[in-house]
């Protein structure tokens, strides 16, 4: 393995999960590069993170961690072009949504050792098919979409659901709504 201490970590997406990871990484003296169009300067400053573009994250990061929702602008965001710019010693980590990564491009990059490895909790097609080359690769760690499967996360999800229902029934917009305009009629 390699030490995390002093590494450059690229965070693509800097919402609550990306910021939580940034908080954990501060203890490892990591250089944090962030790509997120809506992150505030205040949020970035809290973690001594640097706002940058995708090309810089690809070129300079030792680890690239994905924390974006799946939408038209993020579908296939990590593709052959992005992967070709990564260091051959870098790792890609995807715990966001499978279709954010073009899986065939990733498989090609992993086979060619264009990047050192990948940690994947999500896949283009879930469950991952038994015929997937990812299952036989030594430079990949796979988990079956369970990165958040803890007792505490399930309890928090239940509390959040109740809170959201209470907010809507009280005529307010819940704090964590992706599309608040859909609630306003």
PDB file of C-alpha atoms in Angstrom:
ATOM      1  CA  UNK A   1       0.000   0.000   0.000  1.00  0.00           C
ATOM      2  CA  UNK A   2       0.851   3.656  -0.076  1.00  0.00           C
ATOM      3  CA  UNK A   3       0.648   6.317   2.580  1.00  0.00           C
ATOM      4  CA  UNK A   4      -2.227   8.780   2.308  1.00  0.00           C
ATOM      5  CA  UNK A   5      -0.128  11.372   4.161  1.00  0.00           C
ATOM      6  CA  UNK A   6       0.780  14.269   1.871  1.00  0.00           C
ATOM      7  CA  UNK A   7      -1.189  12.936  -1.110  1.00  0.00           C
ATOM      8  CA  UNK A   8      -3.206  15.053  -3.500  1.00  0.00           C
ATOM      9  CA  UNK A   9      -6.875  14.085  -3.457  1.00  0.00           C
ATOM     10  CA  UNK A  10      -9.275  15.280  -6.121  1.00  0.00           C
ATOM     11  CA  UNK A  11     -12.881  15.540  -5.017  1.00  0.00           C
ATOM     12  CA  UNK A  12     -15.393  15.732  -7.826  1.00  0.00           C
ATOM     13  CA  UNK A  13     -18.493  16.993  -6.065  1.00  0.00           C
ATOM     14  CA  UNK A  14     -18.289  18.906  -2.802  1.00  0.00           C
ATOM     15  CA  UNK A  15     -21.703  18.489  -1.227  1.00  0.00           C
ATOM     16  CA  UNK A  16     -22.204  17.008   2.228  1.00  0.00           C
ATOM     17  CA  UNK A  17     -20.429  13.722   1.418  1.00  0.00           C
ATOM     18  CA  UNK A  18     -17.489  15.353  -0.374  1.00  0.00           C
ATOM     19  CA  UNK A  19     -17.096  17.766   2.537  1.00  0.00           C
ATOM     20  CA  UNK A  20     -17.243  14.929   5.061  1.00  0.00           C
ATOM     21  CA  UNK A  21     -14.407  13.184   3.216  1.00  0.00           C
ATOM     22  CA  UNK A  22     -12.466  16.470   3.137  1.00  0.00           C
ATOM     23  CA  UNK A  23     -12.888  16.697   6.910  1.00  0.00           C
ATOM     24  CA  UNK A  24     -11.456  13.194   7.347  1.00  0.00           C
ATOM     25  CA  UNK A  25      -8.538  13.955   5.030  1.00  0.00           C
ATOM     26  CA  UNK A  26      -7.440  17.093   6.905  1.00  0.00           C
ATOM     27  CA  UNK A  27      -5.773  14.850   9.484  1.00  0.00           C
ATOM     28  CA  UNK A  28      -3.597  13.345   6.762  1.00  0.00           C
ATOM     29  CA  UNK A  29      -2.224  16.663   5.517  1.00  0.00           C
ATOM     30  CA  UNK A  30      -3.635  16.034   2.047  1.00  0.00           C
ATOM     31  CA  UNK A  31      -3.770  18.632  -0.678  1.00  0.00           C
ATOM     32  CA  UNK A  32      -7.444  18.849  -1.658  1.00  0.00           C
ATOM     33  CA  UNK A  33      -8.498  19.773  -5.187  1.00  0.00           C
ATOM     34  CA  UNK A  34     -12.224  20.297  -5.726  1.00  0.00           C
ATOM     35  CA  UNK A  35     -14.388  20.408  -8.806  1.00  0.00           C
ATOM     36  CA  UNK A  36     -17.882  21.595  -7.945  1.00  0.00           C
ATOM     37  CA  UNK A  37     -19.701  24.468  -9.601  1.00  0.00           C
ATOM     38  CA  UNK A  38     -21.824  25.282  -6.572  1.00  0.00           C
ATOM     39  CA  UNK A  39     -19.328  24.962  -3.695  1.00  0.00           C
ATOM     40  CA  UNK A  40     -18.921  28.241  -1.868  1.00  0.00           C
ATOM     41  CA  UNK A  41     -15.582  29.859  -1.149  1.00  0.00           C
ATOM     42  CA  UNK A  42     -16.425  29.525   2.548  1.00  0.00           C
ATOM     43  CA  UNK A  43     -16.890  25.745   2.227  1.00  0.00           C
ATOM     44  CA  UNK A  44     -13.615  25.383   0.361  1.00  0.00           C
ATOM     45  CA  UNK A  45     -11.744  27.522   2.896  1.00  0.00           C
ATOM     46  CA  UNK A  46     -13.005  25.382   5.801  1.00  0.00           C
ATOM     47  CA  UNK A  47     -10.981  22.438   4.442  1.00  0.00           C
ATOM     48  CA  UNK A  48      -8.176  24.400   2.810  1.00  0.00           C
ATOM     49  CA  UNK A  49      -9.433  23.033  -0.508  1.00  0.00           C
ATOM     50  CA  UNK A  50      -8.595  24.470  -3.906  1.00  0.00           C
ATOM     51  CA  UNK A  51     -11.287  24.948  -6.547  1.00  0.00           C
ATOM     52  CA  UNK A  52     -10.053  23.725  -9.912  1.00  0.00           C
ATOM     53  CA  UNK A  53     -11.094  22.100 -13.175  1.00  0.00           C
ATOM     54  CA  UNK A  54     -11.415  18.450 -14.122  1.00  0.00           C
ATOM     55  CA  UNK A  55      -8.188  18.414 -16.148  1.00  0.00           C
ATOM     56  CA  UNK A  56      -6.158  19.596 -13.157  1.00  0.00           C
ATOM     57  CA  UNK A  57      -7.774  17.020 -10.901  1.00  0.00           C
ATOM     58  CA  UNK A  58      -6.997  14.270 -13.419  1.00  0.00           C
ATOM     59  CA  UNK A  59      -3.365  15.352 -13.880  1.00  0.00           C
ATOM     60  CA  UNK A  60      -2.415  16.139 -10.284  1.00  0.00           C
ATOM     61  CA  UNK A  61      -4.418  13.809  -8.043  1.00  0.00           C
ATOM     62  CA  UNK A  62      -3.099  10.656  -6.434  1.00  0.00           C
ATOM     63  CA  UNK A  63      -6.705   9.732  -5.619  1.00  0.00           C
ATOM     64  CA  UNK A  64      -9.845  10.929  -7.398  1.00  0.00           C
ATOM     65  CA  UNK A  65     -13.055  10.450  -5.426  1.00  0.00           C
ATOM     66  CA  UNK A  66     -16.480  10.967  -6.998  1.00  0.00           C
ATOM     67  CA  UNK A  67     -19.375  12.565  -5.080  1.00  0.00           C
ATOM     68  CA  UNK A  68     -21.832  13.788  -7.704  1.00  0.00           C
ATOM     69  CA  UNK A  69     -25.453  12.954  -8.492  1.00  0.00           C
ATOM     70  CA  UNK A  70     -26.275  11.302 -11.794  1.00  0.00           C
ATOM     71  CA  UNK A  71     -27.687  13.771 -14.293  1.00  0.00           C
ATOM     72  CA  UNK A  72     -27.046  14.727 -17.902  1.00  0.00           C
ATOM     73  CA  UNK A  73     -23.934  16.742 -17.023  1.00  0.00           C
ATOM     74  CA  UNK A  74     -22.365  13.951 -14.945  1.00  0.00           C
ATOM     75  CA  UNK A  75     -23.319  10.875 -16.999  1.00  0.00           C
ATOM     76  CA  UNK A  76     -20.046   9.477 -18.400  1.00  0.00           C
ATOM     77  CA  UNK A  77     -18.077  12.330 -16.815  1.00  0.00           C
ATOM     78  CA  UNK A  78     -15.173   9.991 -16.144  1.00  0.00           C
ATOM     79  CA  UNK A  79     -14.275   8.663 -19.560  1.00  0.00           C
ATOM     80  CA  UNK A  80     -11.280   7.752 -21.703  1.00  0.00           C
ATOM     81  CA  UNK A  81     -10.305  11.419 -21.977  1.00  0.00           C
ATOM     82  CA  UNK A  82     -10.276  11.964 -18.195  1.00  0.00           C
ATOM     83  CA  UNK A  83      -8.616   8.617 -17.431  1.00  0.00           C
ATOM     84  CA  UNK A  84      -5.848   9.238 -19.985  1.00  0.00           C
ATOM     85  CA  UNK A  85      -4.818  12.366 -18.071  1.00  0.00           C
ATOM     86  CA  UNK A  86      -4.529  10.587 -14.711  1.00  0.00           C
ATOM     87  CA  UNK A  87      -1.171   9.558 -13.291  1.00  0.00           C
ATOM     88  CA  UNK A  88      -0.319   5.879 -13.756  1.00  0.00           C
ATOM     89  CA  UNK A  89       0.035   5.751  -9.956  1.00  0.00           C
ATOM     90  CA  UNK A  90      -3.423   7.251  -9.289  1.00  0.00           C
ATOM     91  CA  UNK A  91      -6.585   5.573  -8.030  1.00  0.00           C
ATOM     92  CA  UNK A  92     -10.205   6.294  -8.931  1.00  0.00           C
ATOM     93  CA  UNK A  93     -12.848   5.877  -6.223  1.00  0.00           C
ATOM     94  CA  UNK A  94     -16.532   5.876  -7.101  1.00  0.00           C
ATOM     95  CA  UNK A  95     -19.155   5.751  -4.377  1.00  0.00           C
ATOM     96  CA  UNK A  96     -21.548   8.142  -6.121  1.00  0.00           C
ATOM     97  CA  UNK A  97     -23.398   6.661  -9.107  1.00  0.00           C
ATOM     98  CA  UNK A  98     -22.176   3.967 -11.488  1.00  0.00           C
ATOM     99  CA  UNK A  99     -23.048   5.745 -14.712  1.00  0.00           C
ATOM    100  CA  UNK A 100     -20.847   8.720 -13.799  1.00  0.00           C
ATOM    101  CA  UNK A 101     -17.987   6.506 -15.004  1.00  0.00           C
ATOM    102  CA  UNK A 102     -17.813   5.025 -18.492  1.00  0.00           C
ATOM    103  CA  UNK A 103     -17.124   1.497 -17.287  1.00  0.00           C
ATOM    104  CA  UNK A 104     -15.659   0.164 -20.550  1.00  0.00           C
ATOM    105  CA  UNK A 105     -13.188   3.081 -20.621  1.00  0.00           C
ATOM    106  CA  UNK A 106     -12.256   2.377 -16.995  1.00  0.00           C
ATOM    107  CA  UNK A 107     -11.738  -1.330 -17.701  1.00  0.00           C
ATOM    108  CA  UNK A 108      -9.486  -0.446 -20.617  1.00  0.00           C
ATOM    109  CA  UNK A 109      -7.439   1.958 -18.446  1.00  0.00           C
ATOM    110  CA  UNK A 110      -7.117  -0.631 -15.675  1.00  0.00           C
ATOM    111  CA  UNK A 111      -6.058  -3.394 -18.062  1.00  0.00           C
ATOM    112  CA  UNK A 112      -3.455  -1.119 -19.664  1.00  0.00           C
ATOM    113  CA  UNK A 113      -2.264  -0.019 -16.191  1.00  0.00           C
ATOM    114  CA  UNK A 114      -2.888   3.569 -17.304  1.00  0.00           C
ATOM    115  CA  UNK A 115      -4.037   4.110 -13.693  1.00  0.00           C
ATOM    116  CA  UNK A 116      -2.984   2.131 -10.620  1.00  0.00           C
ATOM    117  CA  UNK A 117      -6.418   0.994  -9.571  1.00  0.00           C
ATOM    118  CA  UNK A 118     -10.010   1.674  -8.684  1.00  0.00           C
ATOM    119  CA  UNK A 119     -12.328   1.304  -5.723  1.00  0.00           C
ATOM    120  CA  UNK A 120     -15.921   0.911  -6.860  1.00  0.00           C
ATOM    121  CA  UNK A 121     -19.078   0.688  -4.787  1.00  0.00           C
ATOM    122  CA  UNK A 122     -21.382   1.428  -7.733  1.00  0.00           C
ATOM    123  CA  UNK A 123     -21.551   0.173 -11.301  1.00  0.00           C
ATOM    124  CA  UNK A 124     -23.185   1.050 -14.613  1.00  0.00           C
ATOM    125  CA  UNK A 125     -25.399  -2.016 -14.243  1.00  0.00           C
ATOM    126  CA  UNK A 126     -26.320  -3.208 -10.762  1.00  0.00           C
ATOM    127  CA  UNK A 127     -25.889  -5.818  -9.601  1.00  0.00           C
ATOM    128  CA  UNK A 128     -22.563  -6.220 -11.363  1.00  0.00           C
ATOM    129  CA  UNK A 129     -22.813  -8.997 -13.911  1.00  0.00           C
ATOM    130  CA  UNK A 130     -20.807 -12.166 -13.272  1.00  0.00           C
ATOM    131  CA  UNK A 131     -19.128 -11.717 -16.652  1.00  0.00           C
ATOM    132  CA  UNK A 132     -17.687  -8.285 -15.794  1.00  0.00           C
ATOM    133  CA  UNK A 133     -13.905  -8.109 -16.255  1.00  0.00           C
ATOM    134  CA  UNK A 134     -13.791  -5.986 -13.091  1.00  0.00           C
ATOM    135  CA  UNK A 135     -14.348  -9.130 -11.018  1.00  0.00           C
ATOM    136  CA  UNK A 136     -11.057 -10.650 -12.175  1.00  0.00           C
ATOM    137  CA  UNK A 137      -8.833  -7.587 -11.926  1.00  0.00           C
ATOM    138  CA  UNK A 138      -6.226  -7.430  -9.184  1.00  0.00           C
ATOM    139  CA  UNK A 139      -6.091  -3.623  -9.229  1.00  0.00           C
ATOM    140  CA  UNK A 140      -9.767  -3.161  -8.334  1.00  0.00           C
ATOM    141  CA  UNK A 141     -11.635  -3.286  -5.033  1.00  0.00           C
ATOM    142  CA  UNK A 142     -15.379  -3.846  -5.401  1.00  0.00           C
ATOM    143  CA  UNK A 143     -18.206  -3.558  -2.906  1.00  0.00           C
ATOM    144  CA  UNK A 144     -21.882  -4.144  -3.773  1.00  0.00           C
ATOM    145  CA  UNK A 145     -23.271  -0.602  -3.316  1.00  0.00           C
ATOM    146  CA  UNK A 146     -22.977  -0.798   0.454  1.00  0.00           C
ATOM    147  CA  UNK A 147     -20.571   2.035   1.247  1.00  0.00           C
ATOM    148  CA  UNK A 148     -23.201   3.716   3.403  1.00  0.00           C
ATOM    149  CA  UNK A 149     -24.654   0.569   4.957  1.00  0.00           C
ATOM    150  CA  UNK A 150     -24.182   1.243   8.652  1.00  0.00           C
ATOM    151  CA  UNK A 151     -26.630   1.222  11.515  1.00  0.00           C
ATOM    152  CA  UNK A 152     -26.038   4.941  12.001  1.00  0.00           C
ATOM    153  CA  UNK A 153     -26.676   5.805   8.351  1.00  0.00           C
ATOM    154  CA  UNK A 154     -29.960   3.876   8.340  1.00  0.00           C
ATOM    155  CA  UNK A 155     -31.046   5.652  11.526  1.00  0.00           C
ATOM    156  CA  UNK A 156     -30.056   9.025  10.075  1.00  0.00           C
ATOM    157  CA  UNK A 157     -31.972   8.271   6.850  1.00  0.00           C
ATOM    158  CA  UNK A 158     -35.092   7.482   8.878  1.00  0.00           C
ATOM    159  CA  UNK A 159     -34.781  10.686  10.889  1.00  0.00           C
ATOM    160  CA  UNK A 160     -34.203  12.702   7.712  1.00  0.00           C
ATOM    161  CA  UNK A 161     -37.268  11.182   6.036  1.00  0.00           C
ATOM    162  CA  UNK A 162     -39.461  12.091   9.017  1.00  0.00           C
ATOM    163  CA  UNK A 163     -37.965  15.590   9.123  1.00  0.00           C
ATOM    164  CA  UNK A 164     -38.586  16.082   5.387  1.00  0.00           C
ATOM    165  CA  UNK A 165     -42.215  14.999   5.688  1.00  0.00           C
ATOM    166  CA  UNK A 166     -42.682  17.376   8.629  1.00  0.00           C
ATOM    167  CA  UNK A 167     -41.151  20.264   6.652  1.00  0.00           C
ATOM    168  CA  UNK A 168     -43.373  19.650   3.606  1.00  0.00           C
ATOM    169  CA  UNK A 169     -46.525  19.290   5.705  1.00  0.00           C
ATOM    170  CA  UNK A 170     -45.595  22.554   7.444  1.00  0.00           C
ATOM    171  CA  UNK A 171     -45.337  24.327   4.079  1.00  0.00           C
ATOM    172  CA  UNK A 172     -41.550  24.556   4.092  1.00  0.00           C
ATOM    173  CA  UNK A 173     -38.969  23.176   1.683  1.00  0.00           C
ATOM    174  CA  UNK A 174     -36.746  20.511   3.265  1.00  0.00           C
ATOM    175  CA  UNK A 175     -33.044  21.330   3.547  1.00  0.00           C
ATOM    176  CA  UNK A 176     -31.763  18.505   1.292  1.00  0.00           C
ATOM    177  CA  UNK A 177     -34.003  18.710  -1.768  1.00  0.00           C
ATOM    178  CA  UNK A 178     -32.281  18.303  -5.142  1.00  0.00           C
ATOM    179  CA  UNK A 179     -35.060  20.036  -7.060  1.00  0.00           C
ATOM    180  CA  UNK A 180     -36.943  22.435  -4.749  1.00  0.00           C
ATOM    181  CA  UNK A 181     -38.896  23.863  -7.729  1.00  0.00           C
ATOM    182  CA  UNK A 182     -40.658  20.517  -8.051  1.00  0.00           C
ATOM    183  CA  UNK A 183     -42.201  21.070  -4.597  1.00  0.00           C
ATOM    184  CA  UNK A 184     -43.537  24.516  -5.410  1.00  0.00           C
ATOM    185  CA  UNK A 185     -46.785  24.396  -7.325  1.00  0.00           C
TER     186      UNK A 185
END
